[in-house]
mmCIF file of C-alpha atoms in Angstrom:
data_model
loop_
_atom_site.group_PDB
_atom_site.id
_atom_site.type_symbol
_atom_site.label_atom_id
_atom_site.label_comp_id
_atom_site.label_asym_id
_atom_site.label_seq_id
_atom_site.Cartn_x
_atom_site.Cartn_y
_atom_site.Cartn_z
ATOM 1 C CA UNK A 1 0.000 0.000 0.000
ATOM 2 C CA UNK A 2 0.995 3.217 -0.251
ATOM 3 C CA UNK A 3 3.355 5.010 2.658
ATOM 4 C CA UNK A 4 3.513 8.561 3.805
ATOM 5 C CA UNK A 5 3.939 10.787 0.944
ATOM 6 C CA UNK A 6 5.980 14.254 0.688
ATOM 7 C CA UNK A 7 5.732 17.497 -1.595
ATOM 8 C CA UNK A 8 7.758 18.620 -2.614
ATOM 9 C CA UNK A 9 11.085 16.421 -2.100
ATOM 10 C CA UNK A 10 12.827 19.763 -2.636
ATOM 11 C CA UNK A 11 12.336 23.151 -2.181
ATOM 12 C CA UNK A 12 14.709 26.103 -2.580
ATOM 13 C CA UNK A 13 13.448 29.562 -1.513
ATOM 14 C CA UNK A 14 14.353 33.136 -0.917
ATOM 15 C CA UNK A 15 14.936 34.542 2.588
ATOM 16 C CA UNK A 16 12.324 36.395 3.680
ATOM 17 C CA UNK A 17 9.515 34.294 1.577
ATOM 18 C CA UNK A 18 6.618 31.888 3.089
ATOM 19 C CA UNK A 19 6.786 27.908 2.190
ATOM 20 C CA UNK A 20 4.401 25.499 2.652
ATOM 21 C CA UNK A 21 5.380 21.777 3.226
ATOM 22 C CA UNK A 22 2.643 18.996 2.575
ATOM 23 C CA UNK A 23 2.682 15.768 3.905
ATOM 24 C CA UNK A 24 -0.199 12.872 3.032
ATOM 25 C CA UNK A 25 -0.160 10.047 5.883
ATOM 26 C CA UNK A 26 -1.128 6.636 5.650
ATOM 27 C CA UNK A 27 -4.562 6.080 4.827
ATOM 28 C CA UNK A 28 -6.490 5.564 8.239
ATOM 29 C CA UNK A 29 -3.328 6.665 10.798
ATOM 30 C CA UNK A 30 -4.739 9.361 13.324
ATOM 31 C CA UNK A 31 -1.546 10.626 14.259
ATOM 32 C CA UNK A 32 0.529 12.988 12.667
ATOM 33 C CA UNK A 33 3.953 14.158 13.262
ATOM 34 C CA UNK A 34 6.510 16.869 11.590
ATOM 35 C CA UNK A 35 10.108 16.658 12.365
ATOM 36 C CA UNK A 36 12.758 18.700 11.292
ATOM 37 C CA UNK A 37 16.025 17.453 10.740
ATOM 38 C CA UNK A 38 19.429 19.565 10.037
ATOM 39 C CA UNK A 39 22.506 17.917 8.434
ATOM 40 C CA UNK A 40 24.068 15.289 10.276
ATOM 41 C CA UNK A 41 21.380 15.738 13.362
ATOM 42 C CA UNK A 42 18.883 14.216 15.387
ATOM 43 C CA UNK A 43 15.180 14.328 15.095
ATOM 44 C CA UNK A 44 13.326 17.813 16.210
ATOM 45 C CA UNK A 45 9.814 17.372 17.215
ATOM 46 C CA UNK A 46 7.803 20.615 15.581
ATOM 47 C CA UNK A 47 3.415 19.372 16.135
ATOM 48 C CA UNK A 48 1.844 16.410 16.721
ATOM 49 C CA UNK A 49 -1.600 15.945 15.847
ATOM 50 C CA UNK A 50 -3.441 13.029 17.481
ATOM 51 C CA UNK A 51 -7.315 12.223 15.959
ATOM 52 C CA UNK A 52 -9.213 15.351 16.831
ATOM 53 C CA UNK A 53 -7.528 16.643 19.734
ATOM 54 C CA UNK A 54 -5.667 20.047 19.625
ATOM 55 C CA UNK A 55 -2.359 19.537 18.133
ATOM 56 C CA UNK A 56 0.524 19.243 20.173
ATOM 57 C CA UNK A 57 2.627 22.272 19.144
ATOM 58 C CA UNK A 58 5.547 22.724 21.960
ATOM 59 C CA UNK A 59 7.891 21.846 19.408
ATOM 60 C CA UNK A 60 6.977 24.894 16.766
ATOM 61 C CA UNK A 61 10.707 27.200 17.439
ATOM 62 C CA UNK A 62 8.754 29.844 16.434
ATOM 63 C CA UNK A 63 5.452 31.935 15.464
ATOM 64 C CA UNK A 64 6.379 31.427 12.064
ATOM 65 C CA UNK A 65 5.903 28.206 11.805
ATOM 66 C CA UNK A 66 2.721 26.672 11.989
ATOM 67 C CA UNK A 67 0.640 23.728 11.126
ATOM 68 C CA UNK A 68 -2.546 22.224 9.809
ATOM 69 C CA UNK A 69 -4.037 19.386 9.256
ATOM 70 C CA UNK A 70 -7.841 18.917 7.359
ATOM 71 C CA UNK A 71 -10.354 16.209 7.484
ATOM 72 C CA UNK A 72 -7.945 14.276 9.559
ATOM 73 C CA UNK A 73 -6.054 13.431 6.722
ATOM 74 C CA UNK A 74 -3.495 15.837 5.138
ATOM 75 C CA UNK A 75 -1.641 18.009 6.664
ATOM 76 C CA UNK A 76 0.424 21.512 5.793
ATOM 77 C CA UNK A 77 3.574 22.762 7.487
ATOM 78 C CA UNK A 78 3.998 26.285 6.813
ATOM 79 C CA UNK A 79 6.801 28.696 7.691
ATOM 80 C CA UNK A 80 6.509 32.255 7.075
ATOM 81 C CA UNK A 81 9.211 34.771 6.715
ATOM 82 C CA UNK A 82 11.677 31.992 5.824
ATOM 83 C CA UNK A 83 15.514 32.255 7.910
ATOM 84 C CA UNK A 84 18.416 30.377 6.331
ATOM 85 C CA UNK A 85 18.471 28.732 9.963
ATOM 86 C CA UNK A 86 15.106 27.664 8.647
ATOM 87 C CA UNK A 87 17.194 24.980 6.037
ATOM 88 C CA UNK A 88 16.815 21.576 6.572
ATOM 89 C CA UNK A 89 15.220 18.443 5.837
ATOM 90 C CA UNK A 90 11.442 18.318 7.281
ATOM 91 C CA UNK A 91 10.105 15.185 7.683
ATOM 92 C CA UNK A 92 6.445 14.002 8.142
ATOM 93 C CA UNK A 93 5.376 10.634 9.877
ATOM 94 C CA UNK A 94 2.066 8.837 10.714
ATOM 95 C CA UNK A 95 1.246 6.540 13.169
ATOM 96 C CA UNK A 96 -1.577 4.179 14.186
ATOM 97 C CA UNK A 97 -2.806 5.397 17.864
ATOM 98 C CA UNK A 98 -6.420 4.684 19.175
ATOM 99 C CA UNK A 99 -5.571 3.168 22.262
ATOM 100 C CA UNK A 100 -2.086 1.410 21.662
ATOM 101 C CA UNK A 101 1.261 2.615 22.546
ATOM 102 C CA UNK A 102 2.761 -0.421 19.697
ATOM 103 C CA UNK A 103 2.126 1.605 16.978
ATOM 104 C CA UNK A 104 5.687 2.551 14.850
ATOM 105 C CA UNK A 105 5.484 5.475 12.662
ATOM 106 C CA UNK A 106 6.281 5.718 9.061
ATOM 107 C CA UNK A 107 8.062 8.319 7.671
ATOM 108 C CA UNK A 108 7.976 10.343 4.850
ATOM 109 C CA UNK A 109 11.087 10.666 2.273
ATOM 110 C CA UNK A 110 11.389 14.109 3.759
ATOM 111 C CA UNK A 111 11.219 17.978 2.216
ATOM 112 C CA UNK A 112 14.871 19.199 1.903
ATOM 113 C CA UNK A 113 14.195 22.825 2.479
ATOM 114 C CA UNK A 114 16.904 25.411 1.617
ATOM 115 C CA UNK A 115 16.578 29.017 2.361
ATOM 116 C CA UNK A 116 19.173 31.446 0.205
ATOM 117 C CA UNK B 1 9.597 14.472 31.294
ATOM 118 C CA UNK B 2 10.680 11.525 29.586
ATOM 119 C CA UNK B 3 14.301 11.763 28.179
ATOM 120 C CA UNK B 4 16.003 9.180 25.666
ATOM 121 C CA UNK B 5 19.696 9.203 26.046
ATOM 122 C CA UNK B 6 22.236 7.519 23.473
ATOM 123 C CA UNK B 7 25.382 7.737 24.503
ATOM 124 C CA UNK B 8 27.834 6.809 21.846
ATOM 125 C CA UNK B 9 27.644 9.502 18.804
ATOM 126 C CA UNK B 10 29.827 7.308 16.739
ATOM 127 C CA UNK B 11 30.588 3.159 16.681
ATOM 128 C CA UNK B 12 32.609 1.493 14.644
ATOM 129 C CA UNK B 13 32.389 -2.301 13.814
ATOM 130 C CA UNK B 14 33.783 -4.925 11.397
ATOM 131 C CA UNK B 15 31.967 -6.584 9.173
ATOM 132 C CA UNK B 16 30.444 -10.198 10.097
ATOM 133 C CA UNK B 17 30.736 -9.326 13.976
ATOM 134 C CA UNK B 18 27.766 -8.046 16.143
ATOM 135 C CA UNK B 19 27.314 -4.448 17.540
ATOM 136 C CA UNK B 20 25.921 -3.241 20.616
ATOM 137 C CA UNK B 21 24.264 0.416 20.390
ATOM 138 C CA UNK B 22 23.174 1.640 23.688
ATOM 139 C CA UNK B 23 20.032 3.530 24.565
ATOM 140 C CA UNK B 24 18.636 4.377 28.183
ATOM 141 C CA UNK B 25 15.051 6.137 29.082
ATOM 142 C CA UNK B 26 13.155 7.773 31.509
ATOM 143 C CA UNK B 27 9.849 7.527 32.210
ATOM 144 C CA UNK B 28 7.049 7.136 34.867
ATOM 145 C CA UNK B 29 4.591 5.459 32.807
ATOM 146 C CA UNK B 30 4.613 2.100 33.605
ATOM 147 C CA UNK B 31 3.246 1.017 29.947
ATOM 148 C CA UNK B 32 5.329 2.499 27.523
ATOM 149 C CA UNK B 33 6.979 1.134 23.999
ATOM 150 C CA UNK B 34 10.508 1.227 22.706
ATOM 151 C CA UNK B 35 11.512 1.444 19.083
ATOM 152 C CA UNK B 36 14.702 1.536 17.337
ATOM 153 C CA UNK B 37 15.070 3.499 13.423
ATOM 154 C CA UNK B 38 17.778 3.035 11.047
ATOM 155 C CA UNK B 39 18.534 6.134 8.810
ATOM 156 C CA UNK B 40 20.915 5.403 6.130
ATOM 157 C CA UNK B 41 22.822 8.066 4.132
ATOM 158 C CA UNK B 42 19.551 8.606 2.164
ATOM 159 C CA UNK B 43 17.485 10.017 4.473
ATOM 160 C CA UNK B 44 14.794 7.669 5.080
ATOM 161 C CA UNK B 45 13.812 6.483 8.438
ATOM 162 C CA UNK B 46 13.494 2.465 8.607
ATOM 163 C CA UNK B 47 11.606 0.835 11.406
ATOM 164 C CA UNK B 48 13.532 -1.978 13.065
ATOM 165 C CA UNK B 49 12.212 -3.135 15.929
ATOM 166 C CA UNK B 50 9.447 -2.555 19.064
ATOM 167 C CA UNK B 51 9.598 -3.257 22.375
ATOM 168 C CA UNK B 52 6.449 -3.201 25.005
ATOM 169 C CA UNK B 53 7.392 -2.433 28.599
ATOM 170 C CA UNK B 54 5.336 -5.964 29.649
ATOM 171 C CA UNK B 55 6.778 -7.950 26.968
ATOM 172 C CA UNK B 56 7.970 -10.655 28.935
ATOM 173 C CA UNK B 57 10.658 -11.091 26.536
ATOM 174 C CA UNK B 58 13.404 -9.136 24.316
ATOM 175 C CA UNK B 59 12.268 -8.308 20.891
ATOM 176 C CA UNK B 60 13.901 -10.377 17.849
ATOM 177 C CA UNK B 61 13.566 -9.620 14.337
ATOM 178 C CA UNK B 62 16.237 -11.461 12.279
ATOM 179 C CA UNK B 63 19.244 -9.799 12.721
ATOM 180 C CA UNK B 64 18.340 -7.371 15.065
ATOM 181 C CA UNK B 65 17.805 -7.747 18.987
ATOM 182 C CA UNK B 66 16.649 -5.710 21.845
ATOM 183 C CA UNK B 67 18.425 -6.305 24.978
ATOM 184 C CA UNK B 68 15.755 -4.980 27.108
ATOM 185 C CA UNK B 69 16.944 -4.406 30.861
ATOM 186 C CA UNK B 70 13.434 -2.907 32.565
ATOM 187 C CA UNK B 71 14.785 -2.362 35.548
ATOM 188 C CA UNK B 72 18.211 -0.252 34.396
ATOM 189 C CA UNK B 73 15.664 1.551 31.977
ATOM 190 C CA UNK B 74 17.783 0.402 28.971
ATOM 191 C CA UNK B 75 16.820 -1.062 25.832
ATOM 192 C CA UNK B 76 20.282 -1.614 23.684
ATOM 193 C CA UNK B 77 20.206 -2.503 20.310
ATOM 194 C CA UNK B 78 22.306 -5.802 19.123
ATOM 195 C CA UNK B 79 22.935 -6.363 15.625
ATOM 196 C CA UNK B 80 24.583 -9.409 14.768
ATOM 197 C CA UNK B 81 26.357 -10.428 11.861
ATOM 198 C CA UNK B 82 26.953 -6.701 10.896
ATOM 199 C CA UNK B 83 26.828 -6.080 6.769
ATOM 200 C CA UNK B 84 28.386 -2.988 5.337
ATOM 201 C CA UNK B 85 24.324 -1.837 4.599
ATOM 202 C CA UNK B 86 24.089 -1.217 8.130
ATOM 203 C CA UNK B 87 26.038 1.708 8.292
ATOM 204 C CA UNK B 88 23.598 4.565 9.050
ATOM 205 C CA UNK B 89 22.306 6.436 11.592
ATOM 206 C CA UNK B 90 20.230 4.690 14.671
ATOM 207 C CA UNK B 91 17.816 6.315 16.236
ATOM 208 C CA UNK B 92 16.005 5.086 19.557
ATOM 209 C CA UNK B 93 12.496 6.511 20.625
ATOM 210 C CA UNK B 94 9.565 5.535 23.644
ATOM 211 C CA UNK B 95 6.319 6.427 23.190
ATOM 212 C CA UNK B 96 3.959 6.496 26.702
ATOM 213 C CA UNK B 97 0.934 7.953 27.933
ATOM 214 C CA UNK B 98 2.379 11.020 29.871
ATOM 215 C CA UNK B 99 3.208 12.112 26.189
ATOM 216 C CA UNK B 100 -0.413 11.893 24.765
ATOM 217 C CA UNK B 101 1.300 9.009 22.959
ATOM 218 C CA UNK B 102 3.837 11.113 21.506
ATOM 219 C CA UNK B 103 7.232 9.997 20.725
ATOM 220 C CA UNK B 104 10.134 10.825 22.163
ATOM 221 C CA UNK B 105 13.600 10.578 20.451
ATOM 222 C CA UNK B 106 17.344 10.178 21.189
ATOM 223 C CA UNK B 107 20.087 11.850 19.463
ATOM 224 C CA UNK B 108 21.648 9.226 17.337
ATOM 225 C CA UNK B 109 24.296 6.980 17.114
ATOM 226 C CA UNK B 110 26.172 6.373 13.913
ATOM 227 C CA UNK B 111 27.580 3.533 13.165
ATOM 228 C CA UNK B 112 29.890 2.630 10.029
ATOM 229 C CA UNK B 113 31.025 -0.905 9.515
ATOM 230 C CA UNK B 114 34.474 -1.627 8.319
ATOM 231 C CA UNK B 115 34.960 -3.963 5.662
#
């Protein structure tokens, strides 16, 4: 079947200029995640997005960033006023929840995100 | 505030012998799960293996096993019979309740395997 999705792969923008980062989970996972990831690094939680609860979004580094996610499905990372601090790979994952703490997530190829 | 710690940033192994990559938690939810990633060069993050906190037994999945120790709160990674395709980054994570289910992730250990 198909696994979590990513658009673009890449994305080069100006500094200064809004992006927006899509991510398509797994058909029928109610949990969403964004990570960002700079070279060479570990794993940044940004949001988390569980069902129909409020996101979880201690993880955002900023008001610029921000997050949605419609009809439970897909869901849009947007930064405005891009930084070049702002480069790096972003990278979406989806999860099985309901009740279960078993559930891995899958992850996305990733959005490589570079900010000139 | 659960913490994943990974202690060695870099391990080095020869090829055909097993590996031992070391991950520690902190939690106070007595249900939690443990999962290891692999990350090679290319960027995408491979599930390798879970690990409930009432399995009553460490987690196999052909060449990779968990060597769960509940009580020192560590969950180390063995991979036996290292290939030269496992050189890549491994990432350990737990996932609880006190989270809202939400996982938590260690910093990474990279690993390259010598020929």
């Amino acid at each position: 079947g198909a696994g979590v999705s990513q658009s673009p792969s890449n994305k080069v923008t100006e500094k200064g200029k809004d992006v927006e980062l899509r991510c398509d989970p797994i058909s029928g996972h109610t949990a969403l995640y964004w990570y960002r990831q700079s070279l060479g690094q570990g794993l940044e939680f940004l949001i988390y997005f569980q069902g129909n609860s409020a996101p979880d979004k201690s993880g955002l580094p900023s008001d610029r960033f921000s997050a949605e996610r419609t009809g439970g499905s897909v869901s849009t990372l947007t930064i405005q006023r891009t930084q070049q601090e702002d480069s790096a790979v972003y990278l979406c994952a989806s999860s099985l929840t309901a009740s279960g703490i078993s559930y891995e997530q899958y992850f996305g190829p990733g959005t490589r995100l570079t900010v000139t | 505030a659960q913490k994943i710690t990974q202690t060695q940033p870099g391990m080095f192994v020869q090829e055909k012998e097993a590996v031992t990559l070391d991950c520690t938690y902190d939690t106070s939810d007595p249900s939690y799960g443990l999962f290891w990633y692999k990350q090679p060069s290319s960027g995408e993050m491979i599930f390798l293996i879970y690990q409930g906190s009432y399995d009553q037994q460490n987690a196999t999945e052909g060449r990779y096993s968990l060597n769960f120790q509940k009580a020192r709160k560590s969950a180390n990674l063995v991979i036996s019979a290292s290939q030269l395709g496992d050189s890549a980054m491994y990432f350990c994570a737990m996932r609880d309740n006190n989270y809202g289910q939400n996982f938590v992730f260690g910093p990474g250990t990279r690993l390259s395997v010598l020929p």
